[in-house]
PDB file of C-alpha atoms and ligand atoms in Angstrom:
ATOM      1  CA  UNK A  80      12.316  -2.945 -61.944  1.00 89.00           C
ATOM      2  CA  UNK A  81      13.749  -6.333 -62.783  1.00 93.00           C
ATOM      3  CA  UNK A  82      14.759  -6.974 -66.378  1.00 97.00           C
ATOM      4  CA  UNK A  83      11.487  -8.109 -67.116  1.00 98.00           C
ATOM      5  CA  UNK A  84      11.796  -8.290 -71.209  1.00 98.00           C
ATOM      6  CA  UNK A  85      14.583 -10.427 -70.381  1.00 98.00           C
ATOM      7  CA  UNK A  86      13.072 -12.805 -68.244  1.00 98.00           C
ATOM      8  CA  UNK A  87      10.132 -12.910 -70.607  1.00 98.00           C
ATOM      9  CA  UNK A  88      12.039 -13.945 -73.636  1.00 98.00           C
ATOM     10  CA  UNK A  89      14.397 -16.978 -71.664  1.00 98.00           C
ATOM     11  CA  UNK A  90      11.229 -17.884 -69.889  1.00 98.00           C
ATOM     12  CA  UNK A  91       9.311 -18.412 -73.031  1.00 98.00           C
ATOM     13  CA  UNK A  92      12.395 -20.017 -74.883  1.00 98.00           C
ATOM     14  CA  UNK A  93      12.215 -22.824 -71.351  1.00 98.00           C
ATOM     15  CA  UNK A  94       8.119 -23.217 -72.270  1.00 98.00           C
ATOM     16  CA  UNK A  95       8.786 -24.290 -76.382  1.00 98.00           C
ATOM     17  CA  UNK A  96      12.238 -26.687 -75.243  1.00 98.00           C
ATOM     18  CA  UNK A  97      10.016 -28.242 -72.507  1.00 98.00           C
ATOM     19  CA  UNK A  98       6.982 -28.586 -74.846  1.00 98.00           C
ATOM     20  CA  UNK A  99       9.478 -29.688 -77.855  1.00 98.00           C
ATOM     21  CA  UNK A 100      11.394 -32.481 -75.049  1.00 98.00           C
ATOM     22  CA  UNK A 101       8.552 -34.568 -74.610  1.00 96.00           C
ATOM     23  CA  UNK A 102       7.108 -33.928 -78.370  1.00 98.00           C
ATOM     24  CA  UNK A 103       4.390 -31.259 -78.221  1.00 98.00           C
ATOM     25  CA  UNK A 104       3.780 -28.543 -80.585  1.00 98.00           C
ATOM     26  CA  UNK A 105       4.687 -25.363 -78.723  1.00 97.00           C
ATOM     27  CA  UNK A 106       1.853 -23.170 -80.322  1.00 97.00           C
ATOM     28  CA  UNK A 107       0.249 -25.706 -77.874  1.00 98.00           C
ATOM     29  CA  UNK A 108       1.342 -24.108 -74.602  1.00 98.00           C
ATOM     30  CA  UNK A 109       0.072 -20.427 -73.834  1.00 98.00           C
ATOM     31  CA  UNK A 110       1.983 -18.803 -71.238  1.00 98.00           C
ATOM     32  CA  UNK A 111       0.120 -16.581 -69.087  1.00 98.00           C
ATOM     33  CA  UNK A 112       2.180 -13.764 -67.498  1.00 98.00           C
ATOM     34  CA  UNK A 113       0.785 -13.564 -63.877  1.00 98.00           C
ATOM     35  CA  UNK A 114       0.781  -9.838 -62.978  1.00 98.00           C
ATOM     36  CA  UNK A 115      -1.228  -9.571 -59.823  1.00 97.00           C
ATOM     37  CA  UNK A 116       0.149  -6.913 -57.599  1.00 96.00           C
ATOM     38  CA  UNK A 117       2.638  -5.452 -59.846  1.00 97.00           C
ATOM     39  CA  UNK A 118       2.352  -1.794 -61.570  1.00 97.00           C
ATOM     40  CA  UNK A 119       0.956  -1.623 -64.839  1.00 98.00           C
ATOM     41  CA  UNK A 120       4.500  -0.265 -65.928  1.00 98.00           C
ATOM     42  CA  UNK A 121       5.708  -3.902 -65.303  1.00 98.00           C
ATOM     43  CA  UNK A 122       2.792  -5.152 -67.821  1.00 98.00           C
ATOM     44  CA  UNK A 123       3.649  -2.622 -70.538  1.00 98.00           C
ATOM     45  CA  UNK A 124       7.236  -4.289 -70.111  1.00 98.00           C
ATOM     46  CA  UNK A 125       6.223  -7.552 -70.602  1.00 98.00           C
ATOM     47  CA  UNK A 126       3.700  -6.501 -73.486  1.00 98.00           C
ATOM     48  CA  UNK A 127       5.983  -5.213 -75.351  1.00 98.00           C
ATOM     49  CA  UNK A 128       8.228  -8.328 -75.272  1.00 98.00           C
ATOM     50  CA  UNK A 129       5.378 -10.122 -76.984  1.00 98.00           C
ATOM     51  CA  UNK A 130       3.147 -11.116 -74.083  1.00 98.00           C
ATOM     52  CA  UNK A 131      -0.336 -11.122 -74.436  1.00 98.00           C
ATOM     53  CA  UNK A 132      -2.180 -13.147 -71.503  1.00 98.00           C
ATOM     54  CA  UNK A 133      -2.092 -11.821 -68.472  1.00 98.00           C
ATOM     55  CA  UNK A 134      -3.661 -13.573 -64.886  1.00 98.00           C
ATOM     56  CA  UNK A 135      -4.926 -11.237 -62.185  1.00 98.00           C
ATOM     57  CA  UNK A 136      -6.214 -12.711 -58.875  1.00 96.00           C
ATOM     58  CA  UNK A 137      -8.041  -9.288 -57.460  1.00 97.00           C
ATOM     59  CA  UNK A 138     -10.950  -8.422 -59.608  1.00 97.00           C
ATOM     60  CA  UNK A 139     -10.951  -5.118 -58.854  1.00 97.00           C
ATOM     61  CA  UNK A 140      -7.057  -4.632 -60.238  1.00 97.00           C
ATOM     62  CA  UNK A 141      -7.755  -7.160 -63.120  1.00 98.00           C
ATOM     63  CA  UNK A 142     -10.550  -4.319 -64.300  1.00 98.00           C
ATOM     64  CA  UNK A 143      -8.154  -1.626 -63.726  1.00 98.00           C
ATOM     65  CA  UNK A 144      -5.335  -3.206 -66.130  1.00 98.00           C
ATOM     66  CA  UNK A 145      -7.732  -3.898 -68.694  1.00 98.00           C
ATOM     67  CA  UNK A 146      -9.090  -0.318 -68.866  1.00 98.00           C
ATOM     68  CA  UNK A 147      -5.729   0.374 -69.340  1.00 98.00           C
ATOM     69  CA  UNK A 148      -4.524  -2.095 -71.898  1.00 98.00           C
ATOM     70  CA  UNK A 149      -7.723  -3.641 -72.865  1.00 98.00           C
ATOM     71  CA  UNK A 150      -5.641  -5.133 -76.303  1.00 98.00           C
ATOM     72  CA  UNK A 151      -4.051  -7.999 -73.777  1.00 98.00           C
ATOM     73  CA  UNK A 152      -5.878 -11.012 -73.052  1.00 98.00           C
ATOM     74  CA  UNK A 153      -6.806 -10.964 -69.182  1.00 98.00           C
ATOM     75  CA  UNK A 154      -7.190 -14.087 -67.282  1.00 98.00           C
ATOM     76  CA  UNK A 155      -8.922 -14.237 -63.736  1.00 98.00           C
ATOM     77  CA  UNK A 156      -7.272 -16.873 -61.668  1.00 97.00           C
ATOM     78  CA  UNK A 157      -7.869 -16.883 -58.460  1.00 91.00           C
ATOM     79  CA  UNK A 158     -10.192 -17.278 -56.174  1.00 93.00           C
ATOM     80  CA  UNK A 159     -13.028 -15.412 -57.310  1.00 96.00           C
ATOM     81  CA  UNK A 160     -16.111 -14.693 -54.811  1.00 96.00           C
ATOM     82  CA  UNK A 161     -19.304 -14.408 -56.149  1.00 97.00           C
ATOM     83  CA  UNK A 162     -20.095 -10.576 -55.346  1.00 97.00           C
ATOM     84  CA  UNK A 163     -17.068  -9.856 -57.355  1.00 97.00           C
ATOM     85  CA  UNK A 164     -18.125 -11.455 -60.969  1.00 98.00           C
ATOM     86  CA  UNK A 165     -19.862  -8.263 -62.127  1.00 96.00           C
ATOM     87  CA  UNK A 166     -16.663  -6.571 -62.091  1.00 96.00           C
ATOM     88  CA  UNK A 167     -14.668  -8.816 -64.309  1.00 97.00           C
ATOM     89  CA  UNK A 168     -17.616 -10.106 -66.993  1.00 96.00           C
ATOM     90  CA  UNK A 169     -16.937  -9.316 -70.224  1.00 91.00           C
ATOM     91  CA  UNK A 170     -13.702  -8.058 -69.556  1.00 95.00           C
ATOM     92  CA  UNK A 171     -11.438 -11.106 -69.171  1.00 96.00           C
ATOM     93  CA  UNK A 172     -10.835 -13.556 -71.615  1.00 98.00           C
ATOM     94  CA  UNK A 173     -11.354 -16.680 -69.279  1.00 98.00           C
ATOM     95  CA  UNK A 174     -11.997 -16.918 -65.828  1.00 98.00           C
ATOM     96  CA  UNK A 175     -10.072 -20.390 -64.241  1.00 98.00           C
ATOM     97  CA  UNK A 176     -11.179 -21.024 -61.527  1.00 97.00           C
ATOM     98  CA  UNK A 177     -15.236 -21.476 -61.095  1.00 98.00           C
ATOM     99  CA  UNK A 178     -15.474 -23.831 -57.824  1.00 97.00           C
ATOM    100  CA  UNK A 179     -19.186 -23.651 -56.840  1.00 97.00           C
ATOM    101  CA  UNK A 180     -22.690 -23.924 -58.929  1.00 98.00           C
ATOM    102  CA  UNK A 181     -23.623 -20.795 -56.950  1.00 98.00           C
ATOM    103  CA  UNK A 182     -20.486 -18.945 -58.801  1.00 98.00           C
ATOM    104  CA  UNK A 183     -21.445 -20.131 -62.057  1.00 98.00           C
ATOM    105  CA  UNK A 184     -24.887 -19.180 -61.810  1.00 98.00           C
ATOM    106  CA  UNK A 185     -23.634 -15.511 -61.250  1.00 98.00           C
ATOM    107  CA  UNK A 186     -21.110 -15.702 -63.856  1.00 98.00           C
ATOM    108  CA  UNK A 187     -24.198 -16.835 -66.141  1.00 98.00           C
ATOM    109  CA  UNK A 188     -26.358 -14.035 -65.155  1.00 98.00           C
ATOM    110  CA  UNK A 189     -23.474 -11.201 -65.399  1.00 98.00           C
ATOM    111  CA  UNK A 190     -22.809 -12.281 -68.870  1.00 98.00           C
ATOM    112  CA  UNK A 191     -25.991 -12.692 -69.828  1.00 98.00           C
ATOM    113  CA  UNK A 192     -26.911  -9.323 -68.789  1.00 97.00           C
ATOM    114  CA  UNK A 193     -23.809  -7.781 -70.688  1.00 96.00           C
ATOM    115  CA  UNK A 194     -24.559  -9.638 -73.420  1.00 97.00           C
ATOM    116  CA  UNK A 195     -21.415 -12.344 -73.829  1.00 97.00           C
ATOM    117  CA  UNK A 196     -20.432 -16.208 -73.175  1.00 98.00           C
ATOM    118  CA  UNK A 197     -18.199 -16.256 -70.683  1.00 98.00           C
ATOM    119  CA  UNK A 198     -15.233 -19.111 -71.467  1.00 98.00           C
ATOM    120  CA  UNK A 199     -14.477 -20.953 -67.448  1.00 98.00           C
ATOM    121  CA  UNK A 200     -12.417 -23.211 -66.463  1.00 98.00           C
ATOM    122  CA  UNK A 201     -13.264 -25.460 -63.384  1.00 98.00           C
ATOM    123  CA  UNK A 202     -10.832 -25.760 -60.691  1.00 98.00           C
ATOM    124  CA  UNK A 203     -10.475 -28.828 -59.479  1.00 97.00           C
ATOM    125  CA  UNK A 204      -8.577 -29.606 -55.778  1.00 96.00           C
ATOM    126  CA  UNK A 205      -6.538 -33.141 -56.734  1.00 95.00           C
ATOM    127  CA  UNK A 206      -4.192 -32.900 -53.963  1.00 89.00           C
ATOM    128  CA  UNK A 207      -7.387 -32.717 -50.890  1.00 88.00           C
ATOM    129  CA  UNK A 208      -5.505 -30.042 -48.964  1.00 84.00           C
ATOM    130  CA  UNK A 209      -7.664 -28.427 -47.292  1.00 81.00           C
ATOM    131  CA  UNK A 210      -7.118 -24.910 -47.546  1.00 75.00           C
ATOM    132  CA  UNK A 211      -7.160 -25.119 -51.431  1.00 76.00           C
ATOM    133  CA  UNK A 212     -10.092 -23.497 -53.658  1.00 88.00           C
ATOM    134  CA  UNK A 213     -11.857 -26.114 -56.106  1.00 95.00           C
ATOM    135  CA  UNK A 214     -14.126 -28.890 -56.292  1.00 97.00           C
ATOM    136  CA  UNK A 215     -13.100 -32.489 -55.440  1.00 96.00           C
ATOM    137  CA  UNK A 216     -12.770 -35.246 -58.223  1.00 97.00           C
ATOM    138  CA  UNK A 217     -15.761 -36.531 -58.031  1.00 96.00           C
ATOM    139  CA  UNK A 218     -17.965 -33.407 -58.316  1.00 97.00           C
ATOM    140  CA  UNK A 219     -16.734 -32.486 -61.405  1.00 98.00           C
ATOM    141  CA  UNK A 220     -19.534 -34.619 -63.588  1.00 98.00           C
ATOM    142  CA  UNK A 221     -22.067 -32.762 -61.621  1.00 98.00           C
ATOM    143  CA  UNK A 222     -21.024 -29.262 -61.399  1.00 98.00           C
ATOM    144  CA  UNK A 223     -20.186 -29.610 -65.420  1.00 98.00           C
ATOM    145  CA  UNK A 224     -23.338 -31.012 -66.031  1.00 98.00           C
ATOM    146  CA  UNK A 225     -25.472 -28.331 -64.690  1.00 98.00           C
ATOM    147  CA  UNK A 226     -23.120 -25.398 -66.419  1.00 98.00           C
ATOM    148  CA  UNK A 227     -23.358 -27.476 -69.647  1.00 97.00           C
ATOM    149  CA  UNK A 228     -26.944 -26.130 -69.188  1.00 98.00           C
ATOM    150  CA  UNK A 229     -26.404 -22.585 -68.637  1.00 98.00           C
ATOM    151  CA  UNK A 230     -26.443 -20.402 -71.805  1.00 98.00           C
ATOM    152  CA  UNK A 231     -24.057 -17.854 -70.842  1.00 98.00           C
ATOM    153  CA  UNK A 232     -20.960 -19.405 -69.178  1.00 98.00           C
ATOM    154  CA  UNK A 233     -18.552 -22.317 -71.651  1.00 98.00           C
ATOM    155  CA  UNK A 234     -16.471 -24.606 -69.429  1.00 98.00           C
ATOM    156  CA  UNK A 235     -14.003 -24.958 -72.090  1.00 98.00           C
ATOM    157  CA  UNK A 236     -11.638 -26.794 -69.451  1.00 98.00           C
ATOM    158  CA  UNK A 237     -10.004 -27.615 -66.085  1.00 98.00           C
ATOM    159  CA  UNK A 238      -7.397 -25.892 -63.674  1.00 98.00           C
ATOM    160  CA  UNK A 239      -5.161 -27.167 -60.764  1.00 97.00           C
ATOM    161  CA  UNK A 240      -2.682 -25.959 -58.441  1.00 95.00           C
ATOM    162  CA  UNK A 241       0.142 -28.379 -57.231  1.00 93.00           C
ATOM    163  CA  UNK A 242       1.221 -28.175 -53.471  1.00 89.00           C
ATOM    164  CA  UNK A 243       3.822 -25.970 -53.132  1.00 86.00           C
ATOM    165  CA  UNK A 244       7.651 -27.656 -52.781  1.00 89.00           C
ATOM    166  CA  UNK A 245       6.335 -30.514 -53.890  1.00 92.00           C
ATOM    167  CA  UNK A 246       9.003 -33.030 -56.105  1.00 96.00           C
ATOM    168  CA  UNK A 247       8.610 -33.375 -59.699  1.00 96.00           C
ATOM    169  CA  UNK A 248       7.513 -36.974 -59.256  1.00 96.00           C
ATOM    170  CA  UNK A 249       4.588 -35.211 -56.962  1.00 96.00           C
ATOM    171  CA  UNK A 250       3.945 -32.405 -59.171  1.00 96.00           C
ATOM    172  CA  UNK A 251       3.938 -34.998 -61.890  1.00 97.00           C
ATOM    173  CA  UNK A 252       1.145 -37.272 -59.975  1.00 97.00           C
ATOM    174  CA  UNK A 253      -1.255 -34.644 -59.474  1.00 97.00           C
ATOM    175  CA  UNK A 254      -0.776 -32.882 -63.590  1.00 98.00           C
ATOM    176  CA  UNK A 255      -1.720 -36.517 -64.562  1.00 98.00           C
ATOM    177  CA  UNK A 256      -4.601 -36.808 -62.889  1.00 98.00           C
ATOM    178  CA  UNK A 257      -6.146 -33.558 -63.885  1.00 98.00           C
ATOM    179  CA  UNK A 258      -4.921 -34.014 -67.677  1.00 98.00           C
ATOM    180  CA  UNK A 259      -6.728 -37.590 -66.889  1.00 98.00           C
ATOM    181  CA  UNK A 260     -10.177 -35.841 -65.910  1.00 98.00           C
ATOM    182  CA  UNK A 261     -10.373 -33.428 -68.500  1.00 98.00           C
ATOM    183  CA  UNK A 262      -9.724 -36.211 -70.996  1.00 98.00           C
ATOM    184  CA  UNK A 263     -12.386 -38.435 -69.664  1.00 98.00           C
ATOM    185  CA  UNK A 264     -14.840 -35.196 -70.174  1.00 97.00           C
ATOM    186  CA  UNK A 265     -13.735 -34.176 -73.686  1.00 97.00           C
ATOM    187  CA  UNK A 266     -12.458 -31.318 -72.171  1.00 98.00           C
ATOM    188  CA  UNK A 267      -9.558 -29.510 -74.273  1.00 97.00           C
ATOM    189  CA  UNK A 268      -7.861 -26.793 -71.917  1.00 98.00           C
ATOM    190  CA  UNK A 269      -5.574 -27.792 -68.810  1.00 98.00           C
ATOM    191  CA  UNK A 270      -4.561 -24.272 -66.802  1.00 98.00           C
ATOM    192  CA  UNK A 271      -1.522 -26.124 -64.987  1.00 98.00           C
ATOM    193  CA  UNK A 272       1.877 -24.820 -64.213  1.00 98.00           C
ATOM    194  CA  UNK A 273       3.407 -21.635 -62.069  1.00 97.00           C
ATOM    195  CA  UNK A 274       7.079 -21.019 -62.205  1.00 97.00           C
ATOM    196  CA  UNK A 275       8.406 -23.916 -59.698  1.00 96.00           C
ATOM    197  CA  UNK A 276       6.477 -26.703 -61.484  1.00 97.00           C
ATOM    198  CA  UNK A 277       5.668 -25.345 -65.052  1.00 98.00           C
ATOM    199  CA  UNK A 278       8.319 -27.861 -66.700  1.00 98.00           C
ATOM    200  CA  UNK A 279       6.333 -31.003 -65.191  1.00 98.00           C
ATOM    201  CA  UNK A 280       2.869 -29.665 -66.347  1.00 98.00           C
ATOM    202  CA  UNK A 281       3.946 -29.261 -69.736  1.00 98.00           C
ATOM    203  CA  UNK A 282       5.264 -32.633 -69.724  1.00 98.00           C
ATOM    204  CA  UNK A 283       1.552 -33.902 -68.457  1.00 98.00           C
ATOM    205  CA  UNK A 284      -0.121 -31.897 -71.257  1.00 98.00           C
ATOM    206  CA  UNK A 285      -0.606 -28.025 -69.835  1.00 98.00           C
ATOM    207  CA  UNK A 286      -2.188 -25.948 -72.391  1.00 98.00           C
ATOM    208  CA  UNK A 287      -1.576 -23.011 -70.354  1.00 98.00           C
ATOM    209  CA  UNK A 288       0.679 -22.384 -67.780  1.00 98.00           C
ATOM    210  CA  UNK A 289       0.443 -19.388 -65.037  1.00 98.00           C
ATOM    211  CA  UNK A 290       3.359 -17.780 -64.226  1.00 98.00           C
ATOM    212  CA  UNK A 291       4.743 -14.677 -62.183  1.00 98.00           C
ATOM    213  CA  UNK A 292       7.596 -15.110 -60.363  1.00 97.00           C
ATOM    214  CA  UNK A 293      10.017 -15.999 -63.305  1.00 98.00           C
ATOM    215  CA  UNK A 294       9.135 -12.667 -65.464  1.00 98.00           C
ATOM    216  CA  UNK A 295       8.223 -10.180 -62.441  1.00 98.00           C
ATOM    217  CA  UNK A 296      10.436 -11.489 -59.500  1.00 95.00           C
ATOM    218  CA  UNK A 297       8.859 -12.235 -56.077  1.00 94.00           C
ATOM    219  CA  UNK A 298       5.872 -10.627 -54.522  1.00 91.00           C
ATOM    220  CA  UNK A 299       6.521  -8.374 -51.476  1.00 81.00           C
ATOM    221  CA  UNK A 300       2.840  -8.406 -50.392  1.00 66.00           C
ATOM    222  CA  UNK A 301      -0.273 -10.304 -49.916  1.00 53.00           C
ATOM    223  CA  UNK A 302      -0.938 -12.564 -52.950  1.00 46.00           C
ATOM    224  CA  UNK A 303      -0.431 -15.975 -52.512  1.00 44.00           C
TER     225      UNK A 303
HETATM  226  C1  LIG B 494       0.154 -16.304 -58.071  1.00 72.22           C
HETATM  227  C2  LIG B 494      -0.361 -17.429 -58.876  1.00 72.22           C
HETATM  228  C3  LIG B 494       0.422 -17.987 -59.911  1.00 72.22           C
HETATM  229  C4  LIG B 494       1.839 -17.552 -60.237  1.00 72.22           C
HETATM  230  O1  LIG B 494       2.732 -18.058 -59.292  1.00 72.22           O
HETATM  231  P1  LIG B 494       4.319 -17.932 -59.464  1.00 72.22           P
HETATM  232  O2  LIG B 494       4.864 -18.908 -58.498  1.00 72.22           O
HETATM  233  O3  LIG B 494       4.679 -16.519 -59.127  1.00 72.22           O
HETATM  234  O4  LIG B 494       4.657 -18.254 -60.865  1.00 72.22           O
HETATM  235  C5  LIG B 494      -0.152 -19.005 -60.655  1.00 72.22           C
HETATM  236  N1  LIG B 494      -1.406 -19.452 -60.410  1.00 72.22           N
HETATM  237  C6  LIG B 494      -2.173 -18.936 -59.428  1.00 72.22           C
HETATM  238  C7  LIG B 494      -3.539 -19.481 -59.207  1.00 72.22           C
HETATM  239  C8  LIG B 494      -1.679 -17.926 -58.627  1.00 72.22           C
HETATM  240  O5  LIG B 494      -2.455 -17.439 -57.649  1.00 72.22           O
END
């Protein structure tokens, strides 16, 4: 196992200097410790260095950690597919990445049905690659309209992922114009940040930033 109280406590020490260089409150940045694929033994680790948010990307193994440690906050980021809500509603703390009305609705009906408001954020795909999950700029006003009428799910923000080995300067460009969006929408949460490009999205106003790598070490299968 990799020292992961270690890497836990310098990483979080880099998230308040970065927030504190460019003059932000640190209490304003909430790490997420990304824990998909890794033994629960690695999340008790990390737990008991102070972490509390953790971000899953398999439904099914975000549901098995919480039964486990369902004191930690658990965050669904991935990709989520739509016949997989049930098993995550009501059991994660915020799911980031609703890309589709026909995702929401579900997510609405799920909670609904167990009795909660689900907090969301919307993933939005700045950068136009292709193979990226979210919507495109200019269906966010429309997608957040109709789930600003749905009783069950609270978009409480928005979510990005930059494109990988990208420059600062790029990483930078594409923070900037998410923080940009969510502003324009009153929107208060910005899910931005993994452990190459965390630094930059705290410096464009990251409320919470996602990362794995830097506490766990690198993933030998699967997960992108
Ligand atoms: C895996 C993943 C992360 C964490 O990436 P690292 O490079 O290991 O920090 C962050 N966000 C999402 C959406 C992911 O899928």
């Amino acid at each position: 196992m990799p020292d992961i109280k270690q890497n836990y406590l310098k990483l979080i020490e880099s998230v308040k200097k970065a927030a504190e260089d460019c003059g932000r409150d640190p209490k304003s940045v909430r790490l997420i410790a990304v824990s998909k694929t890794k033994p629960i033994e690695y999340v008790r680790e990390a737990a008991e260095a102070g972490a509390v948010d953790f971000g899953e990307n398999r439904p099914q193994e975000l549901a098995a950690k919480q039964a486990e440690m369902p004191e930690l906050r658990w965050h669904q980021i991935g990709t989520l597919q739509r016949n997989k809500v049930r098993h995550i509603v009501g059991k994660c703390a915020l799911i980031h990445s609703v890309d589709s009305l026909a995702l929401a609705l579900e997510i609405d009906k799920r909670a609904k049905a167990a009795g909660v408001v689900q907090d969301v954020l919307i993933q939005v795909n700045i950068t136009g690659e292709e193979t990226k999950s979210g919507i495109a700029p200019n269906e966010l006003k429309g997608l957040l309209d109709e789930i600003n009428s749905m009783e069950n799910v609270e978009p409480i923000g928005l979510m990005t992922i930059s494109i990988a080995g990208s420059t600062p300067d790029e990483n930078r460009a594409v923070f900037s114009e998410l923080k940009k969006l969510a502003d324009r929408f009153g929107l208060k949460e910005l899910s931005m940040g993994m452990t190459h490009d965390y630094v930059e999205a705290i410096e464009c106003g990251a409320t919470m930033v996602r990362v794995g790598t830097a506490i766990f070490g690198a993933r030998d299968y699967g997960a992108k």
